[in-house]
Short mmCIF file of N, CA and C in Angstrom, two decimals:
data_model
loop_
_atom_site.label_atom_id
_atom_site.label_comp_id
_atom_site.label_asym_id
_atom_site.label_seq_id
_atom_site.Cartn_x
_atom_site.Cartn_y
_atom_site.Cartn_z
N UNK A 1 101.94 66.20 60.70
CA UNK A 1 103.21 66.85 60.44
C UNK A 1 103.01 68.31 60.03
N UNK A 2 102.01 68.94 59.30
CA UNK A 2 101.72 70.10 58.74
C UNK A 2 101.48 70.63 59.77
N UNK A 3 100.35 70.62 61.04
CA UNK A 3 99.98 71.02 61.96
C UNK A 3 101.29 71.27 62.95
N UNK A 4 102.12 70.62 62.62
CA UNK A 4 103.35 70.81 63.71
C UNK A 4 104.40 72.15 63.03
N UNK A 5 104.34 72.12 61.80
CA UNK A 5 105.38 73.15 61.15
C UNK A 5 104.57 74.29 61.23
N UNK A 6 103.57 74.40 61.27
CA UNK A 6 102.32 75.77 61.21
C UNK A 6 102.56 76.42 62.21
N UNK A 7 102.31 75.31 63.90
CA UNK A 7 102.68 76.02 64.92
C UNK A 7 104.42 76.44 65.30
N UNK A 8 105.39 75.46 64.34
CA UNK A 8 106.75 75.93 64.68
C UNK A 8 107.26 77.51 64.25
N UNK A 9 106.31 77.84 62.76
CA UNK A 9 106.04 78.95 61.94
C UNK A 9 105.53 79.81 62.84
N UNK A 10 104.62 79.72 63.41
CA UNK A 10 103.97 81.33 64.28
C UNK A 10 105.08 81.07 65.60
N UNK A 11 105.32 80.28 65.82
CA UNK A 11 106.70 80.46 67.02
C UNK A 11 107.40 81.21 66.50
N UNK A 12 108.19 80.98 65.46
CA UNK A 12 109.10 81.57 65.05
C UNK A 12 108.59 83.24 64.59
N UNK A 13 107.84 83.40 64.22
CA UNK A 13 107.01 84.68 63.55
C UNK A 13 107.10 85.52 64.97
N UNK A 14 106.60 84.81 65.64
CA UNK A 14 106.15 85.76 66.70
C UNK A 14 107.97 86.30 67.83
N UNK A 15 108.50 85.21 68.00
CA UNK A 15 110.22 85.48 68.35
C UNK A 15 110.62 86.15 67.28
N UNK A 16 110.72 86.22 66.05
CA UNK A 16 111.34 87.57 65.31
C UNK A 16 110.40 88.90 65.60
N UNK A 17 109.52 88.61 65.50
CA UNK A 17 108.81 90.03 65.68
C UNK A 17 109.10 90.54 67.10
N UNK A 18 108.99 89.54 68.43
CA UNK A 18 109.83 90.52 69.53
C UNK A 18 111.15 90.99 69.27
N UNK A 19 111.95 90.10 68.35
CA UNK A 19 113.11 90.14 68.32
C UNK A 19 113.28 92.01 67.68
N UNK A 20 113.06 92.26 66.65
CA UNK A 20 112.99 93.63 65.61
C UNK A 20 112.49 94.63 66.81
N UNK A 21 111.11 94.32 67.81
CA UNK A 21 110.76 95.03 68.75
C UNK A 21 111.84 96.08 69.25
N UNK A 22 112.44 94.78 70.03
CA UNK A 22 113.65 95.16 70.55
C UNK A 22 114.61 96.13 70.17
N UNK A 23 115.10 95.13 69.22
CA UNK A 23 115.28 96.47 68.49
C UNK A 23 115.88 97.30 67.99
N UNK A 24 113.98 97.90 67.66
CA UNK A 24 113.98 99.64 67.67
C UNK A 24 113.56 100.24 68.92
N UNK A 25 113.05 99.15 70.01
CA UNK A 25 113.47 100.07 71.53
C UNK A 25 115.11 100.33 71.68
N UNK A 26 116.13 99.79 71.88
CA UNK A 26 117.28 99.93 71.87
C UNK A 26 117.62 101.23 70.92
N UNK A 27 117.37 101.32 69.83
CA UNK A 27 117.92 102.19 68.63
C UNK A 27 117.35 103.89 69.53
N UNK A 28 116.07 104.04 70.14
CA UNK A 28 115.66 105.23 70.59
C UNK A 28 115.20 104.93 71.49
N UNK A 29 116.23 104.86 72.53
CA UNK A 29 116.43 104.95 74.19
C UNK A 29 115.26 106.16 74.99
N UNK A 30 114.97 107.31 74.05
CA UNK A 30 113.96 108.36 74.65
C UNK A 30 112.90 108.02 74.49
N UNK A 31 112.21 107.49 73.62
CA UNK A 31 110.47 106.79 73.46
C UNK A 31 110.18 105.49 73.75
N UNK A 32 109.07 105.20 74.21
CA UNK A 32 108.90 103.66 74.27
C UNK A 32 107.53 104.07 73.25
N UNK A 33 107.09 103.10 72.07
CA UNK A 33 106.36 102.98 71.25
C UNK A 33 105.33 101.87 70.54
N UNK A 34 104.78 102.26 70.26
CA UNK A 34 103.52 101.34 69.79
C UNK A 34 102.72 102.15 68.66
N UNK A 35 102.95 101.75 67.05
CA UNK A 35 102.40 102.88 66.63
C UNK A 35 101.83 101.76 65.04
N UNK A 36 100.57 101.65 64.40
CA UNK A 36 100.15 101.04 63.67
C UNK A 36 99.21 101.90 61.96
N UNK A 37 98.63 101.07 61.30
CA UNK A 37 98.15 102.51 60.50
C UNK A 37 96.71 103.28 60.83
N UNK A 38 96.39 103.08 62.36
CA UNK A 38 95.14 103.54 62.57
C UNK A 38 95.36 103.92 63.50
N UNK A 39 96.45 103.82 64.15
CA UNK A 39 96.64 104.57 65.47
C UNK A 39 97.54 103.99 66.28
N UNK A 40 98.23 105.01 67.19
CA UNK A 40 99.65 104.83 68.50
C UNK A 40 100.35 106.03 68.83
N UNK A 41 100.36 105.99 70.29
CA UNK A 41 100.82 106.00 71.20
C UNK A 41 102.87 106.37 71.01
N UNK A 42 103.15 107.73 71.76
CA UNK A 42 104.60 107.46 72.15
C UNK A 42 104.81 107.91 73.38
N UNK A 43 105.47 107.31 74.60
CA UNK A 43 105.89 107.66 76.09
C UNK A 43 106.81 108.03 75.68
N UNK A 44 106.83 109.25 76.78
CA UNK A 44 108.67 109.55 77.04
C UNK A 44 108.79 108.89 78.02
N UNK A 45 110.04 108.47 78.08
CA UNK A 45 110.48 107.64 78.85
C UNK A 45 111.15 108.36 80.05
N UNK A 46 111.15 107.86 81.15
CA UNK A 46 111.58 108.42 82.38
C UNK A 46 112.83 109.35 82.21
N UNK A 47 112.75 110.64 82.68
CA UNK A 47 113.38 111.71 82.31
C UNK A 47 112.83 113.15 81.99
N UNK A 48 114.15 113.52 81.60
CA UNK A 48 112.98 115.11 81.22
C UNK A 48 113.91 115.77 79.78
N UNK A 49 112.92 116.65 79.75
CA UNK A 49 113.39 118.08 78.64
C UNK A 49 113.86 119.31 79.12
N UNK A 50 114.92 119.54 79.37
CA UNK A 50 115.49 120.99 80.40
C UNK A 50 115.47 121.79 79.74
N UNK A 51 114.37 123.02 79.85
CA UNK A 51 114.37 124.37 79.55
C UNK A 51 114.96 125.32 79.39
N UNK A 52 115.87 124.96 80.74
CA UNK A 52 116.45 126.54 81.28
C UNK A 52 117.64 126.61 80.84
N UNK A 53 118.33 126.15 79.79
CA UNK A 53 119.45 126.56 79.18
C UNK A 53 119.20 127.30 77.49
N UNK A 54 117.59 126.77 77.24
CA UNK A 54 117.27 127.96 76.33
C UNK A 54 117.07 129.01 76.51
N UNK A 55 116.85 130.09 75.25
CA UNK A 55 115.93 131.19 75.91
C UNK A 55 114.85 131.44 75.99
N UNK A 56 114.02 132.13 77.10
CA UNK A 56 112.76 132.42 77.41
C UNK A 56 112.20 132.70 75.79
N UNK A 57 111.31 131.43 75.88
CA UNK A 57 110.26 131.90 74.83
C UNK A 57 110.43 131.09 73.40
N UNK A 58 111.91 129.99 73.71
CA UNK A 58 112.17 129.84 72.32
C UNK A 58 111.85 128.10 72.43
N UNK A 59 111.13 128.28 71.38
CA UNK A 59 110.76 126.68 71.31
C UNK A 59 111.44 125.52 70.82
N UNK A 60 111.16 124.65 71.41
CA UNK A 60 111.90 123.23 72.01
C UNK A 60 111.26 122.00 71.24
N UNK A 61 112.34 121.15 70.75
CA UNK A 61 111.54 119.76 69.94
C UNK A 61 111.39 118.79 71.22
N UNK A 62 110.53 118.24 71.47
CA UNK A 62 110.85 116.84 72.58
C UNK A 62 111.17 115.76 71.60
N UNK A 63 111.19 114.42 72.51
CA UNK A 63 112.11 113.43 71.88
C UNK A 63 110.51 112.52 71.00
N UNK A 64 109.53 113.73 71.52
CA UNK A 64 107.99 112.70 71.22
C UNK A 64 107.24 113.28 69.50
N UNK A 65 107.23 112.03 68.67
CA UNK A 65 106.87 111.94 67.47
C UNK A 65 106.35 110.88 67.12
N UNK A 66 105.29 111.31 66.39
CA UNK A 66 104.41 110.31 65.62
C UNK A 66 104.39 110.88 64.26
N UNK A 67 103.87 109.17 63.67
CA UNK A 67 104.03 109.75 61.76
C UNK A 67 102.19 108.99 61.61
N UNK A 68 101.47 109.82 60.79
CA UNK A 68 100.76 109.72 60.36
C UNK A 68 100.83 109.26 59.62
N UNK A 69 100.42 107.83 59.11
CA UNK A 69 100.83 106.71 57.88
C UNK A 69 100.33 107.18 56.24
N UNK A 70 99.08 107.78 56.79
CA UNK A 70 98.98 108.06 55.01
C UNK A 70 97.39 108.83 54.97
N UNK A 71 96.80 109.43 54.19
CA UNK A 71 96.19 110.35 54.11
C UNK A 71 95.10 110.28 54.99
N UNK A 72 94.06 111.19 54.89
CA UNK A 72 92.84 110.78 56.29
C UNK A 72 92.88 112.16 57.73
N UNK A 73 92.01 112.06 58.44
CA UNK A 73 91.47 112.66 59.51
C UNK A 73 91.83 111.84 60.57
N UNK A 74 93.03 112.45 61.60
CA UNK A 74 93.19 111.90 62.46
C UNK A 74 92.64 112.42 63.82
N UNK A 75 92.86 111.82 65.04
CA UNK A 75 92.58 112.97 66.12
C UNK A 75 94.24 112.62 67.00
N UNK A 76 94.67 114.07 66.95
CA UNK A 76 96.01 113.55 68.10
C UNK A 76 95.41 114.32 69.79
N UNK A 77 95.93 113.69 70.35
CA UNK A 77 96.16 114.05 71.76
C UNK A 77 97.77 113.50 72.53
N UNK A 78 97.52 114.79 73.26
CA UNK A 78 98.70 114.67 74.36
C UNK A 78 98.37 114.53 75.87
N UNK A 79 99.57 113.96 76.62
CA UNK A 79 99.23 115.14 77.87
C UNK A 79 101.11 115.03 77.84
N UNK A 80 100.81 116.59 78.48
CA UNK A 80 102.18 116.85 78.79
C UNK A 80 102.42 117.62 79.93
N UNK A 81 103.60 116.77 81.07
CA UNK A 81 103.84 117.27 82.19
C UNK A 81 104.73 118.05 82.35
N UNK A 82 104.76 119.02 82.96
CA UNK A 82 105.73 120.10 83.05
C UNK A 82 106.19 120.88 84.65
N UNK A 83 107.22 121.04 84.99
CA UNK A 83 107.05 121.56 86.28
C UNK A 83 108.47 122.77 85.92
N UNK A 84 108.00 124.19 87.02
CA UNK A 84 108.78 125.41 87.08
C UNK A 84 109.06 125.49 88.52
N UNK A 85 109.92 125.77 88.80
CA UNK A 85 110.65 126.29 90.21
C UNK A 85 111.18 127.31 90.06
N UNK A 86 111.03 128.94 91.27
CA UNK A 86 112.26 129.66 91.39
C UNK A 86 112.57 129.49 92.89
N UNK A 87 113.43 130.65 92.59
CA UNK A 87 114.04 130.50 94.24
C UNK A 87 113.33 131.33 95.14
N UNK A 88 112.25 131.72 95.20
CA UNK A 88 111.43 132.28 95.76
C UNK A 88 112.06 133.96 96.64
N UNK A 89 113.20 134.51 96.29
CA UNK A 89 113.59 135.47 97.05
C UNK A 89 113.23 136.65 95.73
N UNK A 90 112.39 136.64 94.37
CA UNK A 90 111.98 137.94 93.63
C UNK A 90 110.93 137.16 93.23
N UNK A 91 109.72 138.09 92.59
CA UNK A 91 108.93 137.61 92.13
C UNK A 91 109.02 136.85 90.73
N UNK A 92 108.48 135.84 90.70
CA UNK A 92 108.13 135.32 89.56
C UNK A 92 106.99 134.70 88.78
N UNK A 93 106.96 135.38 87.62
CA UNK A 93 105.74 135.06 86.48
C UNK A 93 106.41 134.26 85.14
N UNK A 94 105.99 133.03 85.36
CA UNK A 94 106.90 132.31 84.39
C UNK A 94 105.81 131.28 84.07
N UNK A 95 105.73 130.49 83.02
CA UNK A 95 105.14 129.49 82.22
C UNK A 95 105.73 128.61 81.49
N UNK A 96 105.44 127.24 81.57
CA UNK A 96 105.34 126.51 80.40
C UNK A 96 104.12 126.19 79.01
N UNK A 97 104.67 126.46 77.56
CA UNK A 97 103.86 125.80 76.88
C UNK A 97 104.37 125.02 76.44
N UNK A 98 102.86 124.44 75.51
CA UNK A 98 103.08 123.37 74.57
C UNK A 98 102.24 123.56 73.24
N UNK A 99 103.28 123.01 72.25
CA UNK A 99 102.21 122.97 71.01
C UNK A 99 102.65 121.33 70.17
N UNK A 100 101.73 121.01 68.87
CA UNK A 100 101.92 120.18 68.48
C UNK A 100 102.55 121.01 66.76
N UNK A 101 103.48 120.42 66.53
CA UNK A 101 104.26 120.69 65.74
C UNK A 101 104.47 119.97 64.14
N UNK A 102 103.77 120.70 62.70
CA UNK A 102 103.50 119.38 61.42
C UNK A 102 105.08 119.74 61.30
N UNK A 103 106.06 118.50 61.43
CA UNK A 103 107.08 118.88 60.55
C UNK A 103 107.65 118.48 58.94
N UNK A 104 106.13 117.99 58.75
CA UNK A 104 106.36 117.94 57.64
C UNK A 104 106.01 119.05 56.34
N UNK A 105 104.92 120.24 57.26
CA UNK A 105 104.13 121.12 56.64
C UNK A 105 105.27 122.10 57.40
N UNK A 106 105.88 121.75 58.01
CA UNK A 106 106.58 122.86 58.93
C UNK A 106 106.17 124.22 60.04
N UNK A 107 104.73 123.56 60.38
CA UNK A 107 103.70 124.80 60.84
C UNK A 107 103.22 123.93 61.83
N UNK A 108 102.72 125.09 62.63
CA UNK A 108 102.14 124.38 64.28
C UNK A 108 100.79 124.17 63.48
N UNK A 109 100.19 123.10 64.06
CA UNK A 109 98.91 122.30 64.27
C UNK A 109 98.02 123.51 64.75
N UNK A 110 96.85 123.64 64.08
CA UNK A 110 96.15 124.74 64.17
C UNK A 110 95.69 124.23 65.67
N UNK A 111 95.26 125.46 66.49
CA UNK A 111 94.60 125.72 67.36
C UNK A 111 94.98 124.32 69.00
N UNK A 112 96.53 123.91 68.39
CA UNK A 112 97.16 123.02 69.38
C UNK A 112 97.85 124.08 70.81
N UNK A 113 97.92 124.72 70.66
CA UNK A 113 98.83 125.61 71.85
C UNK A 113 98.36 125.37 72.85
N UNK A 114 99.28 124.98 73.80
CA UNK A 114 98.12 124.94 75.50
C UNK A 114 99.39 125.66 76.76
N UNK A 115 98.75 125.95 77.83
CA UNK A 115 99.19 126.17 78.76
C UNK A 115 99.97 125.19 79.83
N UNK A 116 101.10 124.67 79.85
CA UNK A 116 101.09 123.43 80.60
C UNK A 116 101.25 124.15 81.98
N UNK A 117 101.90 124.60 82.27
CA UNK A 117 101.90 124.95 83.97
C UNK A 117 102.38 126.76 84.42
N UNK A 118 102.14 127.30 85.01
CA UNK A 118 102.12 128.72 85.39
C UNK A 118 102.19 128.73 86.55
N UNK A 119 103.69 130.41 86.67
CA UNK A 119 103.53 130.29 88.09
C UNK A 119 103.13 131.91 88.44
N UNK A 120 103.00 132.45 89.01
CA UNK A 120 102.90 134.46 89.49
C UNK A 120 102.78 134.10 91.25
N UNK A 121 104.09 134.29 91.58
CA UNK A 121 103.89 134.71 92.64
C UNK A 121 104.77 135.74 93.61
N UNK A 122 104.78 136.26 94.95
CA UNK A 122 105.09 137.21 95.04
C UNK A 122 106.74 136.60 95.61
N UNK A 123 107.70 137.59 96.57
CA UNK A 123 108.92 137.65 96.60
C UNK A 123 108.75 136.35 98.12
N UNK A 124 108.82 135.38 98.35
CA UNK A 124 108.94 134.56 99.61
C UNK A 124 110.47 134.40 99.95
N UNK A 125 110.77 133.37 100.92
CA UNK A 125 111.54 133.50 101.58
C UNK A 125 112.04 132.01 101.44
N UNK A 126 112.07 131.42 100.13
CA UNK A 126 112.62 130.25 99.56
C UNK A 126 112.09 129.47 98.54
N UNK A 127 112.49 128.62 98.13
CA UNK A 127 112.12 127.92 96.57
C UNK A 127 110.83 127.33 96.53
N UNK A 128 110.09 128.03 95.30
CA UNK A 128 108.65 127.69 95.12
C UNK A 128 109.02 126.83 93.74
N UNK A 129 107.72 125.84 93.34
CA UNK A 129 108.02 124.97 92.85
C UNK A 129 105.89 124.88 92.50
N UNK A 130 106.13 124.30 91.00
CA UNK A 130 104.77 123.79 90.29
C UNK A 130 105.02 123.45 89.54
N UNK A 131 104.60 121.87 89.90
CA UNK A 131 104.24 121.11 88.37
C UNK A 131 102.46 120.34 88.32
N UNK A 132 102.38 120.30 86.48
CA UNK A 132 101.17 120.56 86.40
C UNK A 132 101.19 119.40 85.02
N UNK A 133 100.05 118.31 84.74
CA UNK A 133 99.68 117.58 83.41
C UNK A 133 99.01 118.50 82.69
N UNK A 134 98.67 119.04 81.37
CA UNK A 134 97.93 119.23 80.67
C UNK A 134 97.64 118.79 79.48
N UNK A 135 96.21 118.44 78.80
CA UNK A 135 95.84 118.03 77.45
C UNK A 135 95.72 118.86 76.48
N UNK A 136 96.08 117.99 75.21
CA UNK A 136 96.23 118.61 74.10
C UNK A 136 95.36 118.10 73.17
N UNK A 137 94.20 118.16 73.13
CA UNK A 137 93.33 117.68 71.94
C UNK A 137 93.15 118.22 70.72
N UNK A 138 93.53 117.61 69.33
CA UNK A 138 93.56 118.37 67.93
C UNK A 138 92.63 117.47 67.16
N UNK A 139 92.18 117.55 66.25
CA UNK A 139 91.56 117.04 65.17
C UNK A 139 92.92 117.84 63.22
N UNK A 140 92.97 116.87 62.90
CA UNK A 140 94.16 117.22 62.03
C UNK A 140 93.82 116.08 60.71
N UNK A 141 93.57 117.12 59.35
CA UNK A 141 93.28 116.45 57.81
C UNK A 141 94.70 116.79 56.94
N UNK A 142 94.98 114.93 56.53
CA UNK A 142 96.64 115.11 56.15
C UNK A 142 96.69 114.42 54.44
N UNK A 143 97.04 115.04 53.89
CA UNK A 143 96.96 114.61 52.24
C UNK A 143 97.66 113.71 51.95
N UNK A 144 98.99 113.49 52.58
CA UNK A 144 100.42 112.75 53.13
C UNK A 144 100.41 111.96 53.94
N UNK A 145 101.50 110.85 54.28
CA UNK A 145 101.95 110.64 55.50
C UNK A 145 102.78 112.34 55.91
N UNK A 146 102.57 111.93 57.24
CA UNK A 146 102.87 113.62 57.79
C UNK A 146 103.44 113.16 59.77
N UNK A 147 104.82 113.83 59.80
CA UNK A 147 105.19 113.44 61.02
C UNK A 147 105.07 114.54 61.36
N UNK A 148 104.43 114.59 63.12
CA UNK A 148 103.76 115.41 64.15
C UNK A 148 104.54 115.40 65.40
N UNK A 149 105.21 116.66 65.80
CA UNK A 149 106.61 116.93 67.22
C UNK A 149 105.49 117.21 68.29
N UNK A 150 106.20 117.00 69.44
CA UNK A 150 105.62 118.05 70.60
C UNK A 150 106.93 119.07 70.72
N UNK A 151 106.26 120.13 70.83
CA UNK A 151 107.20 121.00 70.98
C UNK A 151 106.87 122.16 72.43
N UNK A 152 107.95 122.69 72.92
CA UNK A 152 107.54 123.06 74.16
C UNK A 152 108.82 123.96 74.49
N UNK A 153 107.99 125.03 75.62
CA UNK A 153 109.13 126.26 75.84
C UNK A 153 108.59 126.93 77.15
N UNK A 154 109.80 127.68 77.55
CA UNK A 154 109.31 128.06 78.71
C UNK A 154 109.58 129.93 78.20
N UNK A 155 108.75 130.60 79.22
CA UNK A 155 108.51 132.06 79.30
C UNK A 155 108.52 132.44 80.21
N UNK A 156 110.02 133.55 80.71
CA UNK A 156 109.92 134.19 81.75
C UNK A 156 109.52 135.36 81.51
N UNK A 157 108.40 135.79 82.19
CA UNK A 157 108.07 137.47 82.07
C UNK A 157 108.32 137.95 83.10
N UNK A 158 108.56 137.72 84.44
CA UNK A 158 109.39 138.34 85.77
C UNK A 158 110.31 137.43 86.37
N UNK A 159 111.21 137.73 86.61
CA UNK A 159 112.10 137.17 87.49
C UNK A 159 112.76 135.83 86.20
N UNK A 160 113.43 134.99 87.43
CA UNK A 160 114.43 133.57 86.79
C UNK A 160 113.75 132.70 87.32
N UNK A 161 113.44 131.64 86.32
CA UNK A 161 113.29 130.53 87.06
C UNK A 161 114.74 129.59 87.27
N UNK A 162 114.65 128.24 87.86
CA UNK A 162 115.95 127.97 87.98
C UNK A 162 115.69 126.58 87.36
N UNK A 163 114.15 126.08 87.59
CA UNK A 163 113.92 125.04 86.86
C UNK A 163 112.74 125.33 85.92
N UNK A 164 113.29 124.49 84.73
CA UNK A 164 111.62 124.41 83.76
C UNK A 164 112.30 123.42 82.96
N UNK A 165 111.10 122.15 82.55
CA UNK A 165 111.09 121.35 82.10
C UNK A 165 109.82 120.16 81.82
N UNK A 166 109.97 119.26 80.97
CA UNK A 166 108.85 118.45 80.27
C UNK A 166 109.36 117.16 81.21
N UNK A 167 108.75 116.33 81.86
CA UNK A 167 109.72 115.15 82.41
C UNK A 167 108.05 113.97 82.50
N UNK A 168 108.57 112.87 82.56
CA UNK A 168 108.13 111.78 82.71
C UNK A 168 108.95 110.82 84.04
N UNK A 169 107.74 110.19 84.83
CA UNK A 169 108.15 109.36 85.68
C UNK A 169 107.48 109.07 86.34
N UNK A 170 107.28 107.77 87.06
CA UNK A 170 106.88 106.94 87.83
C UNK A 170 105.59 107.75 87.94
N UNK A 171 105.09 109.01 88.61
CA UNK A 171 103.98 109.51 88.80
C UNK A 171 103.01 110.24 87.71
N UNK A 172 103.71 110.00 86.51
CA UNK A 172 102.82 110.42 85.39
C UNK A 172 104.18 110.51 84.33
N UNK A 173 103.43 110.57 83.24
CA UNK A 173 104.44 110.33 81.47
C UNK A 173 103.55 111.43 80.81
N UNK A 174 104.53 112.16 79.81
CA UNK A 174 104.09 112.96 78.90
C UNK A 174 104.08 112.05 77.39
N UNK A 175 103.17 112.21 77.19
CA UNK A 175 102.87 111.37 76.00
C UNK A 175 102.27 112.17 74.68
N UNK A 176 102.06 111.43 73.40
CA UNK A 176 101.47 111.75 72.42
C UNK A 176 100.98 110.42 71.59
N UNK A 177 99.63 110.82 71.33
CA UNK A 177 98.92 109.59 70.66
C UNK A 177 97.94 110.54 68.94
N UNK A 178 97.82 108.99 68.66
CA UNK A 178 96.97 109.59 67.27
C UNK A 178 95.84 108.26 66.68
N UNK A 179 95.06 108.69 66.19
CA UNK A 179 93.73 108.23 66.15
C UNK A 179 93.08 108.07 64.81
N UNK A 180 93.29 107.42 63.63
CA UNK A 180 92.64 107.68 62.38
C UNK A 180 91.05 107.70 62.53
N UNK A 181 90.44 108.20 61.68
CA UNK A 181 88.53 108.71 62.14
C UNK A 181 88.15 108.53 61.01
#
């Protein structure tokens, strides 16, 4: 009889725990997550981050965050996909970055800044288009629990772009992970 309530107990344990899963997938429709006190993972979920209604240069929260549970040396990494389009009839020199963002220290993650995708090219005769993954590897010492943004922006230095943005889908996900050491 004991042996039978033990296994009715982890049945049940384990159906509430998908159950709560659930959720907090439901509650934040933009991340899918997995995150513990030694380390996890957040996807963006199919979609994107649209640029081009900010302004050139001004930086952007994505929907991607992790919390560092409690004091210690972590390692975070990203990759983050990004793609720029213009209309190819003026030249354009335009970029996406990325940085990793303490918002709890309120200061970018030392030496996180990366290049996600770049374009320079000359005046053609219709819409040019690049998208590009890039990594973000940090090493980061936190006294706190301490929650960590991706943050990201685009820079026009010639011309308009018409697209810029962070997106996830079927052919690759922009993500952020973290690593206690």
């Amino acid at each position: 009889m004991q042996s039978i309530r033990n296994r009715l107990s982890a049945v049940i344990a384990v159906v509430l725990l998908c159950l709560a899963g659930a959720v907090i997938s439901l509650q934040n429709p933009t991340t899918a997550s997995a995150q513990g006190p030694d380390g996890g993972v957040q996807h963006m979920q199919p979609g994107r981050v649209n640029l081009q209604p900010t302004e050139s240069g001004e930086w952007v929260n994505t929907p991607l965050v992790v919390t560092l549970p409690r004091p210690g040396t972590y390692l975070l990494d990203a990759d983050v996909r990004g793609r720029i389009a213009g209309d190819g009839n003026e030249r354009l020199l335009a970029s996406i970055q990325a940085r990793l963002w303490d918002t709890t220290d309120g200061d970018v993650v030392p030496q996180s800044e990366r290049l996600i995708t770049h374009m320079n090219t000359p005046s053609l005769s219709g819409p040019i288009a690049k998208q590009s993954t890039a990594p973000i590897s940090e090493r980061i010492t936190v006294t706190e629990e301490t929650v960590i943004r991706l943050q990201v922006r685009r820079v026009n230095s010639v011309g308009q772009t018409y697209r810029a943005d962070i997106f996830s889908d079927g052919s690759g996900r922009t993500s952020l992970r973290y690593q206690r050491v």
